[in-house]
Short mmCIF file of C-alpha atoms in Angstrom, two decimals:
data_model
loop_
_atom_site.label_atom_id
_atom_site.label_comp_id
_atom_site.label_asym_id
_atom_site.label_seq_id
_atom_site.Cartn_x
_atom_site.Cartn_y
_atom_site.Cartn_z
CA MET A 1 18.72 94.75 195.02
CA SER A 2 20.77 92.04 196.67
CA SER A 3 19.57 90.23 199.79
CA THR A 4 22.59 91.47 201.74
CA THR A 5 21.81 95.06 200.89
CA SER A 6 18.11 94.56 201.50
CA VAL A 7 18.57 92.92 204.90
CA SER A 8 20.73 95.87 205.88
CA SER A 9 18.01 98.26 204.74
CA LEU A 10 15.49 96.45 206.95
CA ALA A 11 17.51 97.44 210.01
CA ARG A 12 15.29 100.50 210.40
CA TYR A 13 12.47 98.12 211.35
CA ALA A 14 14.54 96.09 213.83
CA ALA A 15 15.03 96.30 217.58
CA GLY A 16 18.36 97.71 218.70
CA ASP A 17 20.30 100.95 218.97
CA ALA A 18 18.67 102.37 215.83
CA ASN A 19 15.22 102.15 217.47
CA PRO A 20 15.50 102.92 221.18
CA LEU A 21 11.90 104.20 221.33
CA PRO A 22 8.60 102.48 220.50
CA PRO A 23 7.20 102.96 216.97
CA ARG A 24 6.00 106.56 216.70
CA HIS A 25 2.32 105.89 215.96
CA LEU A 26 1.87 103.29 218.72
CA GLY A 27 -0.63 104.45 221.33
CA GLN A 28 -2.06 107.18 219.08
CA ARG A 29 -2.96 105.58 215.76
CA TYR A 30 -3.27 102.00 217.07
CA ASP A 31 -2.74 100.11 220.32
CA GLN A 32 -0.56 97.18 221.34
CA ALA A 33 -3.24 94.74 220.18
CA GLY A 34 -3.21 96.25 216.69
CA THR A 35 -6.61 97.92 217.10
CA PHE A 36 -6.84 101.24 215.27
CA LEU A 37 -7.76 104.20 217.48
CA PRO A 38 -9.80 107.33 216.63
CA GLU A 39 -7.68 109.74 214.57
CA PRO A 40 -10.03 111.77 212.36
CA GLY A 41 -8.88 113.71 209.34
CA ASN A 42 -9.07 113.95 205.57
CA THR A 43 -6.80 113.04 202.70
CA VAL A 44 -6.57 112.43 198.94
CA VAL A 45 -6.04 108.80 198.02
CA CYS A 46 -6.27 106.39 195.11
CA HIS A 47 -7.82 103.09 196.17
CA LEU A 48 -6.84 99.87 194.44
CA VAL A 49 -9.18 98.79 191.65
CA GLU A 50 -11.54 96.15 193.03
CA GLY A 51 -11.03 92.75 191.41
CA SER A 52 -7.94 93.82 189.47
CA PRO A 53 -4.73 91.75 189.16
CA SER A 54 -3.02 94.56 191.08
CA GLN A 55 -5.36 94.16 194.04
CA ALA A 56 -5.04 90.37 193.97
CA ALA A 57 -1.25 90.58 194.01
CA VAL A 58 -1.21 93.08 196.89
CA LEU A 59 -3.63 90.96 198.91
CA GLU A 60 -1.37 87.95 198.36
CA VAL A 61 1.61 89.92 199.65
CA ARG A 62 -0.46 90.92 202.66
CA ARG A 63 -1.49 87.29 203.26
CA ARG A 64 2.12 86.09 203.14
CA MET A 65 3.18 88.78 205.61
CA GLN A 66 0.36 87.82 207.98
CA ALA A 67 1.53 84.19 207.84
CA MET A 68 4.96 85.07 209.25
CA PRO A 69 5.49 83.73 212.80
CA ASP A 70 6.24 87.22 214.15
CA ALA A 71 3.46 89.00 212.22
CA ASN A 72 2.12 90.10 215.61
CA CYS A 73 4.75 92.84 215.42
CA LEU A 74 2.52 94.47 212.80
CA ALA A 75 -0.90 96.13 212.92
CA PHE A 76 -2.40 95.32 209.51
CA THR A 77 -4.74 97.78 207.84
CA PRO A 78 -8.03 96.31 206.51
CA ALA A 79 -7.90 94.95 202.98
CA SER A 80 -10.79 97.24 202.01
CA SER A 81 -8.80 100.36 202.97
CA LEU A 82 -5.74 99.72 200.80
CA HIS A 83 -4.75 102.83 198.87
CA MET A 84 -1.94 105.10 197.75
CA THR A 85 -1.96 108.55 199.31
CA LEU A 86 -1.59 111.21 196.65
CA PHE A 87 -1.77 114.25 198.93
CA GLN A 88 -1.98 114.44 202.71
CA GLY A 89 -4.87 116.33 204.23
CA ILE A 90 -5.14 117.41 207.83
CA ILE A 91 -5.38 115.15 210.88
CA GLU A 92 -6.57 115.67 214.44
CA TYR A 93 -3.25 115.14 216.16
CA ARG A 94 -1.15 117.23 213.79
CA ARG A 95 -2.49 120.74 214.27
CA SER A 96 0.56 122.82 213.45
CA LEU A 97 2.14 124.65 210.55
CA PRO A 98 3.01 123.75 207.84
CA TYR A 99 0.63 120.78 208.17
CA TRP A 100 -2.38 123.10 208.27
CA PRO A 101 -3.43 126.01 206.05
CA ALA A 102 -2.04 129.24 207.51
CA ASP A 103 -5.28 131.11 206.80
CA VAL A 104 -7.44 128.80 208.97
CA PRO A 105 -7.32 128.69 212.82
CA LEU A 106 -5.47 125.65 214.15
CA ASP A 107 -8.38 124.76 216.44
CA THR A 108 -10.91 124.44 213.61
CA GLU A 109 -12.97 121.26 213.98
CA ILE A 110 -12.03 118.45 211.57
CA GLY A 111 -15.53 118.27 210.06
CA ALA A 112 -15.44 122.00 209.35
CA MET A 113 -12.05 121.59 207.67
CA THR A 114 -13.43 118.83 205.47
CA SER A 115 -16.38 121.02 204.48
CA LEU A 116 -14.00 123.91 203.71
CA TYR A 117 -11.87 121.71 201.47
CA LEU A 118 -14.93 120.43 199.63
CA GLN A 119 -15.81 124.06 198.87
CA ARG A 120 -12.29 124.78 197.69
CA LEU A 121 -12.31 121.67 195.50
CA GLU A 122 -15.40 122.71 193.54
CA GLY A 123 -14.44 122.77 189.89
CA PHE A 124 -11.04 121.16 190.58
CA ALA A 125 -9.88 119.39 187.41
CA GLY A 126 -6.69 117.60 188.45
CA ALA A 127 -3.84 116.56 186.18
CA GLY A 128 -5.08 113.45 184.41
CA PRO A 129 -4.79 109.69 184.95
CA PHE A 130 -1.57 107.94 185.92
CA ARG A 131 -0.31 104.47 186.76
CA ILE A 132 2.25 103.27 189.29
CA ARG A 133 4.71 100.45 189.77
CA VAL A 134 6.22 98.88 192.89
CA VAL A 135 9.90 99.49 193.59
CA ASP A 136 10.20 97.89 197.04
CA VAL A 137 8.40 95.83 199.68
CA VAL A 138 9.07 96.49 203.38
CA PRO A 139 7.32 95.50 206.63
CA THR A 140 4.94 98.46 206.41
CA GLY A 141 3.97 97.96 202.77
CA LEU A 142 4.88 98.83 199.20
CA THR A 143 7.01 101.71 197.94
CA VAL A 144 5.71 102.88 194.56
CA VAL A 145 6.55 105.41 191.85
CA GLY A 146 4.98 106.55 188.60
CA ALA A 147 5.12 103.75 186.03
CA THR A 148 6.64 106.06 183.38
CA ASP A 149 8.28 109.47 183.34
CA ASP A 150 4.97 110.93 182.21
CA ASP A 151 3.21 109.30 185.17
CA VAL A 152 5.82 110.76 187.51
CA ARG A 153 5.18 114.24 186.07
CA ARG A 154 1.42 113.87 186.41
CA MET A 155 1.67 112.74 190.03
CA ARG A 156 3.84 115.76 190.76
CA ALA A 157 1.34 118.02 188.98
CA TRP A 158 -1.51 116.62 191.08
CA ARG A 159 0.43 117.41 194.26
CA GLU A 160 1.21 120.94 193.12
CA ALA A 161 -2.44 121.56 192.31
CA PHE A 162 -3.64 120.19 195.66
CA ALA A 163 -1.06 122.28 197.53
CA GLU A 164 -2.64 125.40 196.07
CA VAL A 165 -6.15 124.30 197.01
CA PHE A 166 -5.33 123.01 200.47
CA GLY A 167 -3.07 125.94 201.29
CA TYR A 168 0.11 124.28 202.50
CA ARG A 169 3.17 122.27 201.54
CA HIS A 170 4.53 119.74 203.98
CA PRO A 171 8.31 119.71 204.47
CA ASP A 172 8.52 116.57 202.29
CA HIS A 173 6.27 117.99 199.56
CA ASP A 174 8.89 117.68 196.81
CA ASP A 175 10.35 114.33 197.83
CA TYR A 176 7.31 112.56 199.28
CA VAL A 177 7.71 108.78 199.01
CA PHE A 178 4.54 107.28 197.54
CA HIS A 179 3.45 104.05 199.19
CA VAL A 180 0.65 101.58 199.83
CA THR A 181 0.50 100.96 203.57
CA LEU A 182 -0.16 97.36 204.54
CA ALA A 183 0.73 97.58 208.22
CA TYR A 184 2.18 99.68 211.03
CA MET A 185 4.88 98.58 213.45
CA ILE A 186 3.59 97.50 216.87
CA ASP A 187 7.03 96.29 217.92
CA TRP A 188 10.41 96.26 216.25
CA LEU A 189 11.51 93.03 214.58
CA ASP A 190 14.11 90.75 216.12
CA PRO A 191 17.31 91.39 214.14
CA ASP A 192 17.83 87.64 213.81
CA ARG A 193 14.56 87.46 211.92
CA LEU A 194 15.53 89.94 209.20
CA PRO A 195 16.92 87.35 206.75
CA GLU A 196 13.62 85.44 206.78
CA TRP A 197 11.64 88.65 206.25
CA GLU A 198 13.90 89.62 203.40
CA ALA A 199 13.49 86.20 201.79
CA LEU A 200 9.74 86.80 201.97
CA PHE A 201 10.08 90.24 200.42
CA ASP A 202 12.29 88.88 197.63
CA ASP A 203 9.47 86.48 196.78
CA CYS A 204 6.90 89.27 197.02
CA ARG A 205 8.87 91.54 194.69
CA ALA A 206 9.03 88.72 192.16
CA LEU A 207 5.30 88.09 192.56
CA LEU A 208 4.44 91.74 191.98
CA ALA A 209 6.81 92.04 188.99
CA ARG A 210 5.15 88.99 187.47
CA GLU A 211 1.49 89.54 188.33
CA ALA A 212 1.21 93.34 188.55
CA PRO A 213 4.13 95.12 186.88
CA VAL A 214 1.91 98.18 186.49
CA PHE A 215 -0.86 99.08 188.92
CA ALA A 216 -4.24 100.36 187.92
CA LEU A 217 -5.62 102.72 190.55
CA GLN A 218 -9.04 104.21 191.06
CA PRO A 219 -9.15 107.97 190.32
CA PRO A 220 -7.94 110.25 193.12
CA ALA A 221 -10.61 110.86 195.74
CA PHE A 222 -10.83 113.38 198.56
CA CYS A 223 -11.77 111.28 201.58
CA SER A 224 -12.64 111.68 205.23
CA PHE A 225 -11.67 109.15 207.88
CA GLU A 226 -12.21 108.50 211.57
CA ASP A 227 -9.32 106.04 211.86
CA MET A 228 -7.17 103.91 209.55
CA ASN A 229 -9.95 101.38 208.94
CA HIS A 230 -11.88 103.24 206.26
CA PHE A 231 -11.42 106.20 203.91
CA GLU A 232 -14.78 107.51 202.72
CA PRO A 233 -14.72 109.12 199.25
CA LEU A 234 -16.44 112.51 199.27
CA CYS A 235 -15.25 113.89 195.94
CA VAL A 236 -13.76 111.81 193.13
CA PHE A 237 -11.64 113.35 190.36
CA GLY A 238 -11.46 111.74 186.96
#
């Protein structure tokens, strides 16, 4: 990916005609100071393996981003919460179909939904282990895919299996972009700053290719959360 192409692709994070409104999660998921707000829900994630080269490389990318002079445009997630979402659960502020199982009332309390899913997940076997690799670095984090064709198939199989258990398929079920979130946008970047951000991301891509060409992840875990600070494993598969 050339720098010219990459800088152009970063335009979706820049102030201007393409972004006339504030970032969509601002004021609901986090505030202007970058403090995460209550937003309870549940989800299936794979946390990074503690102490692994993968985790060290990601934390270095995060550190370099935080050192940028305009890093205050980003609300960084805690290092301890870093994960890849494998399948999206339900969330307090998204109570509508098809983001909720059609056979459960939309006003069901989040804790009750989590308990229901734990019941449905009893005996759930999953689709086996998989590994990932990074394909891009952007202001909000890392875009990842299965490390091999077999890993891609297994990740898809996990999602199909969870869709049956959870009782819904989001509109992006088949083309969901896997990622490791490092930050959320508080404010759009100054367009004049994009070349410096892209130079940083070029370096970060090289770092990840060198230090962590393949990521080791913890097994998928069904987790509950109160906000984006912590994802508590309730049921681990694998």
